[in-house]
Amino acid sequence: MTETSQRPLRVLAAMSGGVDSAVAAARAAEAGHDVTGVHLALSANPQSFRTGARGCCTIEDSRDARRAADVIGIPFYVWDLAERFREDVVDDFIAEYEAGRTPNPCLRCNEKIKFAALLDKALALGFDAVCTGHYATVVRSGDGGRELHRASDMAKDQSYVLGVLDEKQLAHAMFPLGDTLTTKDEIRAEAERRGLAVAKKPDSHDICFIADGDTQGFLASRLGTAEGDIVDESGTKIGTHEGAFGFTIGQRKGLRIGHPAPDGKPRYVLDISPVNNTVTVGPAESLDVTALTAIKPRWCGTAPAAPGTYTAQLRAHGGETEVMAELVDGTLHITFTEPVRGVAPGQAVVLYDGTRVVGSATIATTVRRETASAAASG
């Protein structure tokens, strides 16, 4: 939020207990803003979450955040959003996998928790903005609105997981790290200079609410096991599994198929059908997707009024690909200039115009190059 440096604001800094959010809060305070730190308690039973500084919502994380706030010299609170988090993120995650889709809980958390529940509460309490440690930038557009742009350093850019934010939310968002051309080592060095004990704390890359990182085990404990067939593209049974929810489109490892393909090449998950509990596998080239439809679009500003050429990002750490996009009756229709692989229903597609984030939508169906038929999410 580059324009916020023009006047002091009342800022609520979301502090996860990690180094990025701590440095972001410190920079906001150093810029002259009236900053209050808050840690979100997202589990009713935080002892069940992972330990060893691997998550973002454990008891030790809240203590790390409190110590950082003390060093910065700002007030600090812990807010209990466990019930909201369970309903909007965890339950949604389970339901999406049960339906054969592959969700991104980080996007859901940003949309429903950090920039809905948290921001709404912050505004009600008189705060002007919510500050986080995300790497992205918010700039004022020519008409006075707000635009979300990629971070200055593409290697750390996190705009993909923020593509669910609308213009009103962007008007109250602050990302102090977004315009910093520094490496993560330099961020850690800055934290050390500031006396922040989280300077050497490892980053969290896993899903915060899955204690041991075993997504399949987590889902099995909640959905149970149900043996089903693994079939090839012709429908021939070549193996079994214990639950279709344990697979994702494009998956290669862990298929447990007893015999190799006739051509000797690896096989990948092509489709997941929860209706008949069947997983279809095939060669890599059968993963090529030429088009998709996406639902529940959220725009970082005005929705596109006509078909246009954009770049699209399909996963948090993926690259960009050129697309043609058109909004028809609330559904986004996207055609790829070149086929892409590993596109799964349930994931987000984020559109960009240069560095500007246009918006985000949830992938509903894909069109494969080989079959030229829609591969529904199930």
CSV table of C-alpha atoms in Angstrom, one decimal:
chain,number,residue,atom,x,y,z
A,1,MET,CA,0.0,0.0,0.0
A,2,THR,CA,2.4,2.6,-1.2
A,3,GLU,CA,0.3,5.6,-0.7
A,4,THR,CA,-0.1,5.0,3.0
A,5,SER,CA,3.3,6.6,3.7
A,6,GLN,CA,1.7,10.0,3.1
A,7,ARG,CA,-0.1,10.1,6.4
A,8,PRO,CA,-0.1,8.0,9.6
A,9,LEU,CA,-2.8,5.3,9.8
A,10,ARG,CA,-4.2,3.0,12.5
A,11,VAL,CA,-2.8,-0.3,11.3
A,12,LEU,CA,-3.7,-3.8,12.4
A,13,ALA,CA,-0.7,-6.0,11.7
A,14,ALA,CA,-1.5,-9.7,11.3
A,15,MET,CA,1.5,-11.5,12.9
A,16,SER,CA,1.7,-15.2,12.2
A,17,GLY,CA,4.9,-15.7,14.2
A,18,GLY,CA,7.1,-15.8,11.2
A,19,VAL,CA,9.8,-13.5,10.0
A,20,ASP,CA,7.9,-11.9,7.1
A,21,SER,CA,5.0,-10.7,9.1
A,22,ALA,CA,7.3,-9.5,11.9
A,23,VAL,CA,9.4,-7.4,9.6
A,24,ALA,CA,6.3,-6.0,7.8
A,25,ALA,CA,4.9,-4.9,11.2
A,26,ALA,CA,8.2,-3.3,12.1
A,27,ARG,CA,8.4,-1.4,8.8
A,28,ALA,CA,4.8,-0.1,9.3
A,29,ALA,CA,5.6,1.1,12.7
A,30,GLU,CA,8.9,2.7,11.5
A,31,ALA,CA,7.0,4.5,8.8
A,32,GLY,CA,5.1,6.3,11.5
A,33,HIS,CA,1.8,4.4,11.6
A,34,ASP,CA,0.0,3.5,14.8
A,35,VAL,CA,0.4,-0.2,14.7
A,36,THR,CA,-1.2,-2.9,16.8
A,37,GLY,CA,-0.2,-6.6,16.3
A,38,VAL,CA,-2.6,-9.4,16.3
A,39,HIS,CA,-2.1,-13.2,16.1
A,40,LEU,CA,-5.0,-15.3,14.8
A,41,ALA,CA,-5.7,-18.4,16.9
A,42,LEU,CA,-7.0,-20.7,14.1
A,43,SER,CA,-7.3,-24.0,16.0
A,44,ALA,CA,-9.6,-24.8,18.9
A,45,ASN,CA,-6.9,-27.3,19.9
A,46,PRO,CA,-3.6,-25.8,18.9
A,47,GLN,CA,-1.6,-28.6,20.7
A,48,SER,CA,-2.7,-30.8,17.8
A,49,PHE,CA,-1.0,-28.6,15.2
A,50,ARG,CA,2.6,-29.2,14.3
A,51,THR,CA,5.5,-28.2,16.4
A,52,GLY,CA,9.0,-27.2,15.5
A,53,ALA,CA,8.1,-23.8,14.0
A,54,ARG,CA,6.6,-25.4,10.9
A,55,GLY,CA,3.1,-24.0,10.9
A,56,CYS,CA,1.5,-20.5,11.4
A,57,CYS,CA,-1.0,-21.1,14.1
A,58,THR,CA,0.6,-23.1,16.9
A,59,ILE,CA,1.0,-22.0,20.5
A,60,GLU,CA,4.7,-21.4,19.9
A,61,ASP,CA,3.9,-19.3,16.8
A,62,SER,CA,1.7,-17.0,19.0
A,63,ARG,CA,4.5,-16.7,21.5
A,64,ASP,CA,7.0,-15.8,18.7
A,65,ALA,CA,4.6,-13.2,17.4
A,66,ARG,CA,4.1,-11.7,20.9
A,67,ARG,CA,7.9,-11.5,21.5
A,68,ALA,CA,8.3,-9.7,18.1
A,69,ALA,CA,5.6,-7.2,19.0
A,70,ASP,CA,7.3,-6.5,22.3
A,71,VAL,CA,10.6,-5.8,20.5
A,72,ILE,CA,8.9,-3.6,18.0
A,73,GLY,CA,7.1,-1.8,20.8
A,74,ILE,CA,3.5,-2.2,19.7
A,75,PRO,CA,0.4,-3.5,21.5
A,76,PHE,CA,-0.4,-7.2,20.8
A,77,TYR,CA,-3.5,-9.3,21.0
A,78,VAL,CA,-4.6,-12.9,20.1
A,79,TRP,CA,-7.9,-13.2,18.4
A,80,ASP,CA,-9.8,-16.4,18.3
A,81,LEU,CA,-11.0,-17.2,14.8
A,82,ALA,CA,-10.9,-20.9,15.2
A,83,GLU,CA,-14.6,-21.6,14.5
A,84,ARG,CA,-14.6,-19.3,11.4
A,85,PHE,CA,-11.4,-20.9,10.1
A,86,ARG,CA,-12.8,-24.4,10.6
A,87,GLU,CA,-16.0,-23.6,8.7
A,88,ASP,CA,-14.5,-21.5,5.9
A,89,VAL,CA,-11.2,-23.2,5.3
A,90,VAL,CA,-10.8,-26.6,6.9
A,91,ASP,CA,-14.4,-27.9,6.1
A,92,ASP,CA,-14.2,-26.4,2.7
A,93,PHE,CA,-10.9,-28.1,2.0
A,94,ILE,CA,-12.4,-31.5,3.0
A,95,ALA,CA,-15.6,-30.9,1.0
A,96,GLU,CA,-13.6,-30.0,-2.1
A,97,TYR,CA,-11.4,-33.1,-2.0
A,98,GLU,CA,-14.5,-35.2,-1.4
A,99,ALA,CA,-16.0,-33.8,-4.6
A,100,GLY,CA,-12.9,-34.6,-6.6
A,101,ARG,CA,-11.5,-31.1,-6.7
A,102,THR,CA,-8.1,-29.8,-5.6
A,103,PRO,CA,-8.5,-26.7,-3.4
A,104,ASN,CA,-6.0,-24.1,-2.3
A,105,PRO,CA,-6.6,-23.4,1.4
A,106,CYS,CA,-4.2,-20.4,1.4
A,107,LEU,CA,-6.4,-18.5,-1.0
A,108,ARG,CA,-9.5,-19.4,1.0
A,109,CYS,CA,-7.8,-18.2,4.2
A,110,ASN,CA,-6.8,-14.9,2.6
A,111,GLU,CA,-10.3,-14.4,1.2
A,112,LYS,CA,-12.4,-15.5,4.2
A,113,ILE,CA,-10.2,-15.0,7.2
A,114,LYS,CA,-7.4,-12.3,6.8
A,115,PHE,CA,-9.3,-10.0,4.4
A,116,ALA,CA,-12.9,-10.7,5.4
A,117,ALA,CA,-13.3,-11.7,9.1
A,118,LEU,CA,-10.1,-9.9,10.2
A,119,LEU,CA,-10.5,-6.8,8.1
A,120,ASP,CA,-14.2,-6.5,9.0
A,121,LYS,CA,-13.3,-6.6,12.6
A,122,ALA,CA,-10.4,-4.2,12.2
A,123,LEU,CA,-12.6,-1.6,10.4
A,124,ALA,CA,-15.3,-2.0,13.1
A,125,LEU,CA,-12.7,-1.2,15.7
A,126,GLY,CA,-11.5,2.0,13.9
A,127,PHE,CA,-8.4,0.7,12.1
A,128,ASP,CA,-7.6,2.0,8.7
A,129,ALA,CA,-5.7,-1.0,7.2
A,130,VAL,CA,-4.6,-4.5,7.8
A,131,CYS,CA,-0.9,-5.2,7.3
A,132,THR,CA,0.5,-8.6,6.4
A,133,GLY,CA,3.9,-10.0,5.3
A,134,HIS,CA,2.8,-11.0,1.8
A,135,TYR,CA,5.0,-10.0,-1.1
A,136,ALA,CA,2.7,-8.0,-3.4
A,137,THR,CA,2.0,-4.3,-4.0
A,138,VAL,CA,-1.1,-2.1,-3.9
A,139,VAL,CA,-1.0,1.1,-6.0
A,140,ARG,CA,-3.5,3.8,-6.6
A,141,SER,CA,-4.9,3.8,-10.1
A,142,GLY,CA,-5.6,6.8,-12.3
A,143,ASP,CA,-9.2,7.0,-11.2
A,144,GLY,CA,-8.3,6.9,-7.5
A,145,GLY,CA,-9.1,3.2,-7.1
A,146,ARG,CA,-6.7,0.5,-5.9
A,147,GLU,CA,-4.8,-2.1,-8.0
A,148,LEU,CA,-3.0,-5.2,-6.9
A,149,HIS,CA,0.3,-5.8,-8.6
A,150,ARG,CA,3.1,-8.3,-8.4
A,151,ALA,CA,5.9,-7.8,-6.0
A,152,SER,CA,9.0,-6.1,-7.2
A,153,ASP,CA,10.9,-9.3,-6.8
A,154,MET,CA,9.2,-12.0,-8.9
A,155,ALA,CA,11.0,-14.8,-7.0
A,156,LYS,CA,9.0,-13.9,-3.9
A,157,ASP,CA,5.8,-12.7,-5.5
A,158,GLN,CA,2.6,-13.9,-3.7
A,159,SER,CA,0.0,-12.0,-5.7
A,160,TYR,CA,-1.5,-15.3,-6.8
A,161,VAL,CA,-2.8,-16.1,-3.4
A,162,LEU,CA,-4.1,-12.5,-3.0
A,163,GLY,CA,-6.1,-12.5,-6.3
A,164,VAL,CA,-9.3,-13.1,-4.4
A,165,LEU,CA,-9.2,-9.6,-2.9
A,166,ASP,CA,-11.7,-7.0,-4.3
A,167,GLU,CA,-11.0,-3.3,-4.6
A,168,LYS,CA,-12.6,-2.4,-1.3
A,169,GLN,CA,-10.4,-4.9,0.5
A,170,LEU,CA,-7.3,-3.6,-1.4
A,171,ALA,CA,-8.1,-0.1,-0.2
A,172,HIS,CA,-7.4,-1.3,3.3
A,173,ALA,CA,-4.5,-3.6,2.6
A,174,MET,CA,-0.9,-2.9,3.4
A,175,PHE,CA,2.0,-5.1,2.2
A,176,PRO,CA,5.3,-3.4,3.4
A,177,LEU,CA,7.5,-6.1,1.8
A,178,GLY,CA,6.1,-5.9,-1.7
A,179,ASP,CA,8.2,-3.2,-3.2
A,180,THR,CA,11.5,-4.5,-1.6
A,181,LEU,CA,14.1,-5.8,-4.0
A,182,THR,CA,15.8,-7.9,-1.4
A,183,THR,CA,16.5,-11.6,-0.9
A,184,LYS,CA,14.9,-13.6,1.9
A,185,ASP,CA,18.4,-13.7,3.5
A,186,GLU,CA,18.3,-9.9,3.6
A,187,ILE,CA,14.9,-9.9,5.2
A,188,ARG,CA,16.2,-12.3,7.8
A,189,ALA,CA,19.3,-10.0,8.3
A,190,GLU,CA,16.9,-7.0,8.7
A,191,ALA,CA,15.0,-9.0,11.3
A,192,GLU,CA,18.2,-9.8,13.1
A,193,ARG,CA,19.3,-6.1,13.1
A,194,ARG,CA,15.9,-5.2,14.6
A,195,GLY,CA,16.4,-7.8,17.3
A,196,LEU,CA,13.6,-10.0,16.2
A,197,ALA,CA,14.1,-13.6,17.4
A,198,VAL,CA,12.2,-15.0,14.4
A,199,ALA,CA,15.1,-14.0,12.1
A,200,LYS,CA,16.3,-17.6,11.7
A,201,LYS,CA,12.9,-19.3,12.0
A,202,PRO,CA,12.3,-21.6,9.0
A,203,ASP,CA,9.5,-20.8,6.6
A,204,SER,CA,6.3,-22.8,6.5
A,205,HIS,CA,5.5,-24.4,3.2
A,206,ASP,CA,2.9,-27.0,4.3
A,207,ILE,CA,-0.8,-26.7,5.0
A,208,CYS,CA,-0.9,-25.3,8.5
A,209,PHE,CA,-3.8,-27.4,9.8
A,210,ILE,CA,-2.4,-30.7,8.8
A,211,ALA,CA,-0.1,-31.6,11.7
A,212,ASP,CA,2.3,-34.0,10.0
A,213,GLY,CA,2.0,-32.8,6.4
A,214,ASP,CA,0.2,-36.1,5.4
A,215,THR,CA,-2.7,-34.7,3.4
A,216,GLN,CA,-3.9,-38.1,2.4
A,217,GLY,CA,-3.9,-39.4,6.0
A,218,PHE,CA,-5.7,-36.2,7.1
A,219,LEU,CA,-8.5,-36.7,4.5
A,220,ALA,CA,-8.8,-40.4,5.2
A,221,SER,CA,-9.3,-39.7,8.9
A,222,ARG,CA,-12.3,-37.5,8.1
A,223,LEU,CA,-13.7,-39.1,5.0
A,224,GLY,CA,-12.9,-42.7,5.7
A,225,THR,CA,-11.4,-45.2,3.2
A,226,ALA,CA,-13.3,-46.6,0.3
A,227,GLU,CA,-11.6,-49.0,-2.2
A,228,GLY,CA,-12.1,-48.0,-5.8
A,229,ASP,CA,-10.6,-48.7,-9.2
A,230,ILE,CA,-7.7,-47.2,-11.0
A,231,VAL,CA,-8.3,-47.4,-14.7
A,232,ASP,CA,-6.5,-46.5,-17.9
A,233,GLU,CA,-8.0,-44.2,-20.6
A,234,SER,CA,-9.8,-47.2,-22.2
A,235,GLY,CA,-11.5,-47.9,-18.8
A,236,THR,CA,-9.5,-51.1,-18.2
A,237,LYS,CA,-8.9,-51.7,-14.5
A,238,ILE,CA,-5.2,-51.7,-13.7
A,239,GLY,CA,-5.2,-51.2,-9.9
A,240,THR,CA,-7.1,-50.2,-6.8
A,241,HIS,CA,-6.9,-47.3,-4.3
A,242,GLU,CA,-8.4,-46.6,-0.9
A,243,GLY,CA,-10.1,-43.3,-1.7
A,244,ALA,CA,-10.2,-41.1,-4.8
A,245,PHE,CA,-9.8,-38.0,-2.5
A,246,GLY,CA,-6.1,-39.1,-2.1
A,247,PHE,CA,-5.2,-38.1,-5.6
A,248,THR,CA,-4.7,-34.9,-7.6
A,249,ILE,CA,-4.6,-34.3,-11.3
A,250,GLY,CA,-1.1,-34.7,-12.7
A,251,GLN,CA,0.0,-36.9,-9.8
A,252,ARG,CA,2.7,-39.4,-10.8
A,253,LYS,CA,4.0,-40.9,-7.5
A,254,GLY,CA,2.1,-43.1,-5.2
A,255,LEU,CA,-0.2,-44.6,-7.7
A,256,ARG,CA,0.7,-48.2,-6.7
A,257,ILE,CA,-0.1,-49.7,-10.1
A,258,GLY,CA,1.2,-53.3,-10.2
A,259,HIS,CA,2.4,-53.4,-13.7
A,260,PRO,CA,4.0,-50.8,-16.2
A,261,ALA,CA,2.2,-49.2,-19.1
A,262,PRO,CA,2.6,-51.0,-22.5
A,263,ASP,CA,4.9,-48.3,-23.7
A,264,GLY,CA,6.9,-48.3,-20.5
A,265,LYS,CA,6.3,-44.6,-19.9
A,266,PRO,CA,5.2,-43.2,-16.5
A,267,ARG,CA,1.4,-42.7,-15.9
A,268,TYR,CA,-0.2,-39.7,-14.4
A,269,VAL,CA,-3.6,-39.0,-12.8
A,270,LEU,CA,-5.9,-37.7,-15.6
A,271,ASP,CA,-9.3,-37.6,-13.9
A,272,ILE,CA,-10.9,-38.2,-10.5
A,273,SER,CA,-14.5,-39.3,-10.3
A,274,PRO,CA,-15.9,-39.3,-6.8
A,275,VAL,CA,-19.3,-40.5,-8.1
A,276,ASN,CA,-18.0,-44.0,-8.9
A,277,ASN,CA,-14.7,-43.6,-6.8
A,278,THR,CA,-12.6,-44.1,-9.9
A,279,VAL,CA,-9.2,-42.7,-10.7
A,280,THR,CA,-8.1,-42.5,-14.4
A,281,VAL,CA,-4.5,-42.6,-15.3
A,282,GLY,CA,-2.6,-42.2,-18.6
A,283,PRO,CA,0.5,-40.7,-20.3
A,284,ALA,CA,1.8,-37.2,-19.7
A,285,GLU,CA,0.6,-35.9,-23.1
A,286,SER,CA,-3.0,-36.6,-22.1
A,287,LEU,CA,-2.7,-33.9,-19.4
A,288,ASP,CA,-2.4,-31.2,-22.0
A,289,VAL,CA,-5.2,-28.7,-21.5
A,290,THR,CA,-6.2,-26.2,-24.2
A,291,ALA,CA,-9.1,-24.4,-22.4
A,292,LEU,CA,-11.0,-24.2,-19.2
A,293,THR,CA,-14.0,-22.7,-17.5
A,294,ALA,CA,-13.8,-21.0,-14.1
A,295,ILE,CA,-16.5,-20.0,-11.7
A,296,LYS,CA,-17.0,-17.7,-8.7
A,297,PRO,CA,-14.8,-14.9,-10.2
A,298,ARG,CA,-13.5,-12.2,-7.9
A,299,TRP,CA,-12.1,-9.1,-9.5
A,300,CYS,CA,-9.4,-6.8,-8.2
A,301,GLY,CA,-11.4,-3.8,-9.6
A,302,THR,CA,-13.8,-3.7,-12.5
A,303,ALA,CA,-14.7,-7.0,-14.2
A,304,PRO,CA,-13.5,-7.3,-17.9
A,305,ALA,CA,-16.2,-6.0,-20.2
A,306,ALA,CA,-15.0,-7.8,-23.3
A,307,PRO,CA,-12.8,-10.7,-24.4
A,308,GLY,CA,-9.1,-9.9,-24.0
A,309,THR,CA,-5.6,-11.3,-23.9
A,310,TYR,CA,-4.0,-11.8,-20.6
A,311,THR,CA,-1.4,-13.9,-18.8
A,312,ALA,CA,-2.6,-16.6,-16.4
A,313,GLN,CA,-1.1,-18.2,-13.4
A,314,LEU,CA,-2.4,-21.6,-12.3
A,315,ARG,CA,-0.6,-22.4,-9.1
A,316,ALA,CA,1.1,-20.5,-6.4
A,317,HIS,CA,4.7,-21.1,-7.6
A,318,GLY,CA,3.9,-21.6,-11.3
A,319,GLY,CA,4.8,-19.5,-14.3
A,320,GLU,CA,2.6,-17.4,-16.5
A,321,THR,CA,1.0,-18.5,-19.8
A,322,GLU,CA,-0.8,-16.4,-22.4
A,323,VAL,CA,-4.5,-16.8,-22.6
A,324,MET,CA,-7.7,-15.4,-24.2
A,325,ALA,CA,-10.3,-14.8,-21.5
A,326,GLU,CA,-14.0,-13.9,-21.7
A,327,LEU,CA,-16.7,-13.5,-19.0
A,328,VAL,CA,-20.0,-15.0,-20.1
A,329,ASP,CA,-22.9,-14.9,-17.6
A,330,GLY,CA,-20.6,-15.0,-14.6
A,331,THR,CA,-18.5,-17.8,-15.9
A,332,LEU,CA,-14.9,-17.2,-17.1
A,333,HIS,CA,-14.0,-18.9,-20.4
A,334,ILE,CA,-10.2,-19.2,-20.9
A,335,THR,CA,-8.3,-20.5,-24.0
A,336,PHE,CA,-4.6,-21.2,-23.8
A,337,THR,CA,-2.2,-20.1,-26.6
A,338,GLU,CA,-0.2,-23.2,-25.8
A,339,PRO,CA,-1.4,-26.3,-24.0
A,340,VAL,CA,-0.6,-26.5,-20.3
A,341,ARG,CA,-0.4,-29.6,-18.0
A,342,GLY,CA,-1.6,-30.5,-14.6
A,343,VAL,CA,-4.6,-28.2,-14.4
A,344,ALA,CA,-7.1,-29.4,-11.8
A,345,PRO,CA,-10.6,-28.4,-11.0
A,346,GLY,CA,-10.8,-26.6,-7.7
A,347,GLN,CA,-7.6,-24.7,-8.2
A,348,ALA,CA,-7.5,-21.0,-8.9
A,349,VAL,CA,-6.7,-19.3,-12.1
A,350,VAL,CA,-5.4,-15.8,-11.7
A,351,LEU,CA,-5.4,-13.4,-14.6
A,352,TYR,CA,-2.8,-10.7,-15.1
A,353,ASP,CA,-2.4,-7.6,-17.3
A,354,GLY,CA,1.3,-7.0,-17.1
A,355,THR,CA,2.0,-6.9,-13.4
A,356,ARG,CA,-1.5,-6.0,-12.5
A,357,VAL,CA,-3.8,-8.7,-11.0
A,358,VAL,CA,-7.1,-8.6,-12.9
A,359,GLY,CA,-8.9,-11.2,-10.8
A,360,SER,CA,-9.2,-14.8,-9.7
A,361,ALA,CA,-11.7,-17.6,-10.4
A,362,THR,CA,-12.1,-21.3,-9.4
A,363,ILE,CA,-11.4,-23.8,-12.2
A,364,ALA,CA,-14.6,-25.9,-12.9
A,365,THR,CA,-13.9,-27.8,-16.1
A,366,THR,CA,-11.0,-28.3,-18.5
A,367,VAL,CA,-10.7,-29.2,-22.2
A,368,ARG,CA,-8.0,-31.7,-23.2
A,369,ARG,CA,-6.1,-31.5,-26.4
A,370,GLU,CA,-6.4,-35.2,-27.2
A,371,THR,CA,-10.1,-35.7,-26.4
A,372,ALA,CA,-11.3,-32.1,-27.0
A,373,SER,CA,-14.0,-32.8,-24.4
A,374,ALA,CA,-14.7,-31.2,-21.1
A,375,ALA,CA,-13.2,-33.0,-18.1
A,376,ALA,CA,-15.7,-32.1,-15.4
A,377,SER,CA,-14.6,-31.9,-11.8
A,378,GLY,CA,-16.9,-34.7,-10.9
